[in-house]
Short mmCIF file of N, CA and C in Angstrom, two decimals:
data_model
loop_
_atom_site.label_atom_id
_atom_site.label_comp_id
_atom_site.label_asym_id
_atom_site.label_seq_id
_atom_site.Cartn_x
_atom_site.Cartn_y
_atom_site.Cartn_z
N UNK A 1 -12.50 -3.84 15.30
CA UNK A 1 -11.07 -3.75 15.13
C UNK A 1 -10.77 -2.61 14.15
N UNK A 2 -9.64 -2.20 14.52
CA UNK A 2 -9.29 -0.80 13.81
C UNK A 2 -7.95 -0.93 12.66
N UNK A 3 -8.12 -0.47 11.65
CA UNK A 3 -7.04 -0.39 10.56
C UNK A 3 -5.65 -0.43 11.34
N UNK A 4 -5.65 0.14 11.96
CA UNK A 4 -4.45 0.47 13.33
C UNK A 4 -3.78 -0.88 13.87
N UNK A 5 -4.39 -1.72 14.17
CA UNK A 5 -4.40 -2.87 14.82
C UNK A 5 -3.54 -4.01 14.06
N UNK A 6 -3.14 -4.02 12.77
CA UNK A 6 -3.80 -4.70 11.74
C UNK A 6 -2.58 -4.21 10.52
N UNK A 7 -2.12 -2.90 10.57
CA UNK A 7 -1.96 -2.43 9.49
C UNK A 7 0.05 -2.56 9.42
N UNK A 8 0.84 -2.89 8.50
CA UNK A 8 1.99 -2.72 8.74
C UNK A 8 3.07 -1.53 9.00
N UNK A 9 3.66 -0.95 10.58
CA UNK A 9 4.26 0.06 10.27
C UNK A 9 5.18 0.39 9.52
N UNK A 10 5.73 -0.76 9.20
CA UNK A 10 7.33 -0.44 8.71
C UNK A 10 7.14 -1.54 6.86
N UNK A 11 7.18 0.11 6.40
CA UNK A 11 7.26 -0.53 4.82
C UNK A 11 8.42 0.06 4.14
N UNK A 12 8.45 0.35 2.96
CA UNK A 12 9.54 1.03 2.23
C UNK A 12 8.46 1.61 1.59
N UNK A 13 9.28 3.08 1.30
CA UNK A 13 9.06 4.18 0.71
C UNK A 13 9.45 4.36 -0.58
N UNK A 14 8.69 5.28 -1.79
CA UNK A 14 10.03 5.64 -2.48
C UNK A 14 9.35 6.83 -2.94
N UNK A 15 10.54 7.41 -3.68
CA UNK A 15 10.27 8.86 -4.16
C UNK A 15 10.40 9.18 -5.58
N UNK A 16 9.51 9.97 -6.08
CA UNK A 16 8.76 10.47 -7.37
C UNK A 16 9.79 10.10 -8.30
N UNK A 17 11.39 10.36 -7.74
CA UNK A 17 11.98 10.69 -8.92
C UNK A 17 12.77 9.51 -8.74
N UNK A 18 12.65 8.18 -7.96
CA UNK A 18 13.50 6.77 -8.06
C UNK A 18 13.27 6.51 -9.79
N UNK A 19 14.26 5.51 -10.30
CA UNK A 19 14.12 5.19 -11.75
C UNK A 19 13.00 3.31 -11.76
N UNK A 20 12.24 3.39 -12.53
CA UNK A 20 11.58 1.91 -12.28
C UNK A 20 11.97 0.90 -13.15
N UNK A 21 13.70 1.11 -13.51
CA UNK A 21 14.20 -0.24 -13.22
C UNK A 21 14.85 -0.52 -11.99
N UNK A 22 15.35 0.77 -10.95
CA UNK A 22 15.89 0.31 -9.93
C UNK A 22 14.75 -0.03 -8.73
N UNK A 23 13.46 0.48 -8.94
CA UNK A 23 12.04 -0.33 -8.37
C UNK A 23 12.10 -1.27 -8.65
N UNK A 24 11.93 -1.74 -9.69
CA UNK A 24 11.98 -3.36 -10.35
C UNK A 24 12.56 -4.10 -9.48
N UNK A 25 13.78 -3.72 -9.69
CA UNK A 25 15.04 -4.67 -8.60
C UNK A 25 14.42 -4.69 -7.17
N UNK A 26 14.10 -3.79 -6.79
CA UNK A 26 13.60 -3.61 -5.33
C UNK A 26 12.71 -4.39 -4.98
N UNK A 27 11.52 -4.46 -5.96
CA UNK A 27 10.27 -5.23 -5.53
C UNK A 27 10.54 -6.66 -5.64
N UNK A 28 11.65 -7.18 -6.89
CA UNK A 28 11.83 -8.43 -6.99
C UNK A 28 13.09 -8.86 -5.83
N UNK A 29 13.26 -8.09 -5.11
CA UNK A 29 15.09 -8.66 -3.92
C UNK A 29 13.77 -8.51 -2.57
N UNK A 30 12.80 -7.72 -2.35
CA UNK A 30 12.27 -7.37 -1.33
C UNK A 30 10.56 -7.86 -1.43
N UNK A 31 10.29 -8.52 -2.40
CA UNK A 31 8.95 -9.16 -2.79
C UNK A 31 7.75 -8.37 -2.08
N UNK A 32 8.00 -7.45 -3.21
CA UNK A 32 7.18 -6.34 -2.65
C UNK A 32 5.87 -6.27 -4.22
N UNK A 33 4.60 -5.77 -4.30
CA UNK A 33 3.81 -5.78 -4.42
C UNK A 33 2.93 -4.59 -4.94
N UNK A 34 3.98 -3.08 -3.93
CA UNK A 34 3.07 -1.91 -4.07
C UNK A 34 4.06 -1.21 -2.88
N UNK A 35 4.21 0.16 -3.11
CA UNK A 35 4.54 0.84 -2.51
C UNK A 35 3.80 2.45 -2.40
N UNK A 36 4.44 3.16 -1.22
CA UNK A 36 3.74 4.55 -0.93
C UNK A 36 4.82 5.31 -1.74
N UNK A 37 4.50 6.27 -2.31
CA UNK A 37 5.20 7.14 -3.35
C UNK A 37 5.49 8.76 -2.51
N UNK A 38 6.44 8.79 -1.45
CA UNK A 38 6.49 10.15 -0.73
C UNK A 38 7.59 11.34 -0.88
N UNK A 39 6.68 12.21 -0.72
CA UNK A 39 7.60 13.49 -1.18
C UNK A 39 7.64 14.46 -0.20
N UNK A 40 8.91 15.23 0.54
CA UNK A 40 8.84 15.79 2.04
C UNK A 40 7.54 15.77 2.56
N UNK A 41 7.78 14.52 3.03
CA UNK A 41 7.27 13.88 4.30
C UNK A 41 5.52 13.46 3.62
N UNK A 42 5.08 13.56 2.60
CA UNK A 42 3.74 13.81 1.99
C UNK A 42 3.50 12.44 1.35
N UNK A 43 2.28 11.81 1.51
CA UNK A 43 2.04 11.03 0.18
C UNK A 43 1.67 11.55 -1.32
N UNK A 44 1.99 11.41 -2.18
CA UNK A 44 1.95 12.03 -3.54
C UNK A 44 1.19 10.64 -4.38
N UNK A 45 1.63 9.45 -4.39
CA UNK A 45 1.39 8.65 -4.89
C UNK A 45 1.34 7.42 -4.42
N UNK A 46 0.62 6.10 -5.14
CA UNK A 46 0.65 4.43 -4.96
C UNK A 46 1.48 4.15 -6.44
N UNK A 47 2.55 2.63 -6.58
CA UNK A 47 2.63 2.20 -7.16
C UNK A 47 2.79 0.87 -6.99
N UNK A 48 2.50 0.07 -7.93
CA UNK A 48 2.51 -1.08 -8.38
C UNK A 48 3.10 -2.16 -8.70
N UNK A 49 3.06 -3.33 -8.67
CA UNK A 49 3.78 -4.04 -9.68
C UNK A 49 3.48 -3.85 -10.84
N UNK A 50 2.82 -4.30 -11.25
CA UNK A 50 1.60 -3.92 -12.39
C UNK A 50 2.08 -2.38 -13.31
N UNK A 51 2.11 -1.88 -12.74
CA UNK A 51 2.33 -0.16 -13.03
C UNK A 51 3.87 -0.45 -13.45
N UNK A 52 4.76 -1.14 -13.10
CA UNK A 52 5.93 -1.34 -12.88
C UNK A 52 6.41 -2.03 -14.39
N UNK A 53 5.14 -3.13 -14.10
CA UNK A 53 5.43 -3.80 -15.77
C UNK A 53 4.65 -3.15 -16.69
N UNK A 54 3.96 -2.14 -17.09
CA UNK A 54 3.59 -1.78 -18.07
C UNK A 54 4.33 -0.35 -18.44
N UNK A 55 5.62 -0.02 -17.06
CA UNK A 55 6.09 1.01 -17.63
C UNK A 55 7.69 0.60 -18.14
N UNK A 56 8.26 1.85 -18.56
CA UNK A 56 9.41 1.60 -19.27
C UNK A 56 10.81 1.46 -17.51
N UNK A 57 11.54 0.92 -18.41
CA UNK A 57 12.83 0.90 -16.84
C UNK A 57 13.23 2.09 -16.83
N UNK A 58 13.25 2.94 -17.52
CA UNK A 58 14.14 4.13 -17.56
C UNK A 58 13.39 5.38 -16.87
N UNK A 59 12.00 5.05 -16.91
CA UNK A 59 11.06 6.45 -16.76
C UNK A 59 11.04 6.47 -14.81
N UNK A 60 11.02 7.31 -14.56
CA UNK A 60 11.12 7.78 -13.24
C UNK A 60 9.19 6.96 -12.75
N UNK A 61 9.19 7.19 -11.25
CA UNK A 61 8.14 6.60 -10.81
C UNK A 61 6.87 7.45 -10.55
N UNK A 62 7.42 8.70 -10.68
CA UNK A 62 5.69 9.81 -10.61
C UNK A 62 5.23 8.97 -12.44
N UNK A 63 6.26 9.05 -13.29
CA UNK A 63 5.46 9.07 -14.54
C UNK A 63 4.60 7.37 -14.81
N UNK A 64 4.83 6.24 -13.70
CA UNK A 64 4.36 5.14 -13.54
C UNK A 64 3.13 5.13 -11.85
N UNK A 65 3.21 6.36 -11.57
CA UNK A 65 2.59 6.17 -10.26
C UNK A 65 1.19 6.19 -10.67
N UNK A 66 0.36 6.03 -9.46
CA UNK A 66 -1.06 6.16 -9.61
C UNK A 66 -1.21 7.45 -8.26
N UNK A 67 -1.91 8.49 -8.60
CA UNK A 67 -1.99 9.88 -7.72
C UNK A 67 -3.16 9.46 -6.94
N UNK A 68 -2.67 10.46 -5.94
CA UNK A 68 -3.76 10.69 -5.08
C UNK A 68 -5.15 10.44 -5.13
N UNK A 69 -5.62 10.93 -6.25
CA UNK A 69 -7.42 11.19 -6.85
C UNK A 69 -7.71 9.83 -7.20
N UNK A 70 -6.56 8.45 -7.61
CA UNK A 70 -6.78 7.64 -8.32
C UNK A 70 -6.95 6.29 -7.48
N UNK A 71 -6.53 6.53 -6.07
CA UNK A 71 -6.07 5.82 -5.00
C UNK A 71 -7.29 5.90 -3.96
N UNK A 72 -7.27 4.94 -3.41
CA UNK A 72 -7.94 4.49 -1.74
C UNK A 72 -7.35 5.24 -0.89
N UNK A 73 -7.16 5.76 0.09
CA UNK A 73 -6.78 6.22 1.03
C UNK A 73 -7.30 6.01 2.38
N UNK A 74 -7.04 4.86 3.51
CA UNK A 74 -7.76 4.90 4.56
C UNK A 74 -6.93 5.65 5.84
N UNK A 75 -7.42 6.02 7.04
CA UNK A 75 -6.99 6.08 8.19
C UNK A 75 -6.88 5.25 9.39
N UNK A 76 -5.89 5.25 9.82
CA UNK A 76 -5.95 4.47 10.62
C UNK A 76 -6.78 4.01 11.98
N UNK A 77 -7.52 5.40 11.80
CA UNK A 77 -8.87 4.76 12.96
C UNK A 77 -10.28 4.09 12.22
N UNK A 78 -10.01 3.76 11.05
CA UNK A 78 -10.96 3.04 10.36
C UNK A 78 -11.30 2.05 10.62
N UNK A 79 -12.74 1.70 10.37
CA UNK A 79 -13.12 0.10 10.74
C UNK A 79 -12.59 -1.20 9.74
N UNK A 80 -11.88 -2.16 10.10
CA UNK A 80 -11.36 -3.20 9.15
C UNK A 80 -11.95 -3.77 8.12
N UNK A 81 -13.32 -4.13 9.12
CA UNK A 81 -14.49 -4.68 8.41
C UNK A 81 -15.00 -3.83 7.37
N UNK A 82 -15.18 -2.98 7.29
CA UNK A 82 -15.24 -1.36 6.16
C UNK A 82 -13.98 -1.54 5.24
N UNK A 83 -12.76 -1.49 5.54
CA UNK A 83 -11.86 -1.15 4.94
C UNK A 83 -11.85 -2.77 3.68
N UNK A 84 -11.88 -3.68 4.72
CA UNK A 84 -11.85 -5.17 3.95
C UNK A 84 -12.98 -5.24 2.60
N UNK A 85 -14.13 -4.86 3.37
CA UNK A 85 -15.08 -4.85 2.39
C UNK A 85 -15.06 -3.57 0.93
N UNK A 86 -14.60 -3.11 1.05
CA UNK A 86 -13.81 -2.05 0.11
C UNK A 86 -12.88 -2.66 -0.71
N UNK A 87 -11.96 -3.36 -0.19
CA UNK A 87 -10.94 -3.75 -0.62
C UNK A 87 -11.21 -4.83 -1.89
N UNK A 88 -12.02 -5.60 -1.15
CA UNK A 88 -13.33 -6.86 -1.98
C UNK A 88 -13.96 -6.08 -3.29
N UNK A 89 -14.68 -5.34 -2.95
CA UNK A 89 -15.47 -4.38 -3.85
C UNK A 89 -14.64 -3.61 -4.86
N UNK A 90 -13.58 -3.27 -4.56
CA UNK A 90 -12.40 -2.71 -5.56
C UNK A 90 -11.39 -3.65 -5.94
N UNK A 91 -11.41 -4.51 -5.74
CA UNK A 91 -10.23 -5.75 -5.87
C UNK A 91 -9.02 -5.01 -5.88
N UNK A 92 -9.00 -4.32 -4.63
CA UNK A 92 -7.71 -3.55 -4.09
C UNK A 92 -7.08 -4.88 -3.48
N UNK A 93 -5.63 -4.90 -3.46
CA UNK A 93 -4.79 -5.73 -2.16
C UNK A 93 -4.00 -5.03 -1.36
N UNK A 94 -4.36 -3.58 -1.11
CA UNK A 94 -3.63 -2.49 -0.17
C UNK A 94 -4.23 -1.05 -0.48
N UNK A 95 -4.01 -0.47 0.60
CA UNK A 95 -4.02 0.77 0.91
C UNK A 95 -2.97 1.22 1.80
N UNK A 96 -2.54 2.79 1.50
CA UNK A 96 -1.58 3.66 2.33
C UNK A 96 -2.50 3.89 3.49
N UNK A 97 -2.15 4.10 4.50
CA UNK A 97 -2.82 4.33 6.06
C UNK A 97 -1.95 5.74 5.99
N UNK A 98 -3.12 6.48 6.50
CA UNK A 98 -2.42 8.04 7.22
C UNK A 98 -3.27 8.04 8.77
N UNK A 99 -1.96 8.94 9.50
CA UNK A 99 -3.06 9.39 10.25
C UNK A 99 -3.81 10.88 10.24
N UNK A 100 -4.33 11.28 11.86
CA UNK A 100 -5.03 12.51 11.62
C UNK A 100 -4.32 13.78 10.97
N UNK A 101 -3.25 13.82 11.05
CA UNK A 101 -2.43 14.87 9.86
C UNK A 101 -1.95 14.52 8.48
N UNK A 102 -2.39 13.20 7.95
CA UNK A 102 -2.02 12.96 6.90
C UNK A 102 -0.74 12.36 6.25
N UNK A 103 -0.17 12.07 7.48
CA UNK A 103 0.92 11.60 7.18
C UNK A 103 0.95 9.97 7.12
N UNK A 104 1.56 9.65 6.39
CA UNK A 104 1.64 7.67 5.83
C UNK A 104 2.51 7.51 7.04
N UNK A 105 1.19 6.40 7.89
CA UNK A 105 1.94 5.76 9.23
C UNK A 105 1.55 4.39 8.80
N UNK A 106 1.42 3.81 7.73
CA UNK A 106 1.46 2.01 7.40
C UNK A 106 0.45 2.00 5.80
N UNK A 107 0.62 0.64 6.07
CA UNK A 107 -0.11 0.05 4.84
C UNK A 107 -0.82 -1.19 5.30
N UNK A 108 -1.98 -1.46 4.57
CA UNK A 108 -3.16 -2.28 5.29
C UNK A 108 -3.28 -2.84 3.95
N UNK A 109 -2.94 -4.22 3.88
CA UNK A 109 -3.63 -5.37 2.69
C UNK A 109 -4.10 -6.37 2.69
N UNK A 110 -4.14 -7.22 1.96
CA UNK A 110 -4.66 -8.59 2.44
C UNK A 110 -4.17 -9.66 3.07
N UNK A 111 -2.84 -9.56 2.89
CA UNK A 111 -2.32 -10.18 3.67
C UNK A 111 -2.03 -10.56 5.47
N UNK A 112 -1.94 -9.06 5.65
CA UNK A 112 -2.27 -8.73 6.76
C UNK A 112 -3.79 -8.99 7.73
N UNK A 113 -4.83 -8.69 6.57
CA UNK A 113 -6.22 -9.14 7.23
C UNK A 113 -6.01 -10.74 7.27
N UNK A 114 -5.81 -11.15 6.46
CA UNK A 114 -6.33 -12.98 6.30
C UNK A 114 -5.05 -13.33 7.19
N UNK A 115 -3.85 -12.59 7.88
CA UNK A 115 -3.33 -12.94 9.14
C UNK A 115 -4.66 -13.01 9.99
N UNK A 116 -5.03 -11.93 10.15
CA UNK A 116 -6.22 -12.11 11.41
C UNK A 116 -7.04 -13.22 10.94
N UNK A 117 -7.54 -12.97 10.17
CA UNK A 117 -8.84 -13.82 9.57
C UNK A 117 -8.66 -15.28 10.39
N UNK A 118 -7.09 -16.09 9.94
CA UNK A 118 -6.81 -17.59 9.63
C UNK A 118 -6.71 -17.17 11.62
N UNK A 119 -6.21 -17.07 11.99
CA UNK A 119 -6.36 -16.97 13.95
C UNK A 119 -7.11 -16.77 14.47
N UNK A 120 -8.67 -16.13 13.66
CA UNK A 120 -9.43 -16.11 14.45
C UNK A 120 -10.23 -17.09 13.89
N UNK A 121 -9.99 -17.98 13.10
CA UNK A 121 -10.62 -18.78 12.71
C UNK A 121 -10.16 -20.19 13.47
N UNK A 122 -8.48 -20.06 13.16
CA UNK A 122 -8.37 -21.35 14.33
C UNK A 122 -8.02 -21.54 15.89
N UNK A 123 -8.62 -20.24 15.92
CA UNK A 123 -9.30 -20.36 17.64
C UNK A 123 -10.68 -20.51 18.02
N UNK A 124 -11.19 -20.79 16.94
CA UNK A 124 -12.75 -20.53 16.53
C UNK A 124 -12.81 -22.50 16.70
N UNK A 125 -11.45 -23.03 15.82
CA UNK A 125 -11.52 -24.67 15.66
C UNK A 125 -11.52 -25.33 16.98
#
């Protein structure tokens, strides 16, 4: 099974220069977790909840993001089983999905796997 299969298309975005108290609000009205950080049309960054509470409300979200170099990055023709086991090994609960040009076409977490996981388990029952 492929990252593809698996992975959510439709997330929310935000951009470098949103303020992270109006993230705040966002993640707590939209119970959100982590977002892709994009800039014309580019991923630039991951942020956090986490990142969210250890930064100030006022400071913009590049200065709370986590960059490129600091981040997972999978594709979407990746193997799950690879990606999962990564995820385990980094006690990641997401990654941005690009595809072959690099562009953020979803996000792949745990939630989404242990969807599969629990169905293929109780078709397994």
């Amino acid at each position: 099974m492929k990252v593809k299969d698996v992975m959510k298309k439709e997330f929310i975005k935000l951009s470098p220069n949103d303020i992270g108290g109006d993230v705040a609000y966002l993640f707590v009205s939209e119970n959100l977790l982590y977002a892709p950080v994009i800039e014309d049309d580019e991923l630039v960054g991951w942020i956090t909840s986490l990142d969210i509470l250890s930064g100030c409300k006022h400071s913009k979200v590049e200065d709370l993001m986590r960059y490129l170099d600091e981040i997972k990055i999978v594709k979407e023709d990746d193997d799950l089983l690879e990606v999962t086991e990564e995820m385990i090994k980094n006690k990641d609960i997401a990654y941005p999905v690009v595809d072959e040009n690099n562009k953020v076409v979803g996000v792949i977490d745990v939630f989404s796997i242990l969807k599969v996981l629990s169905k293929n388990i109780s078709q397994d029952i």
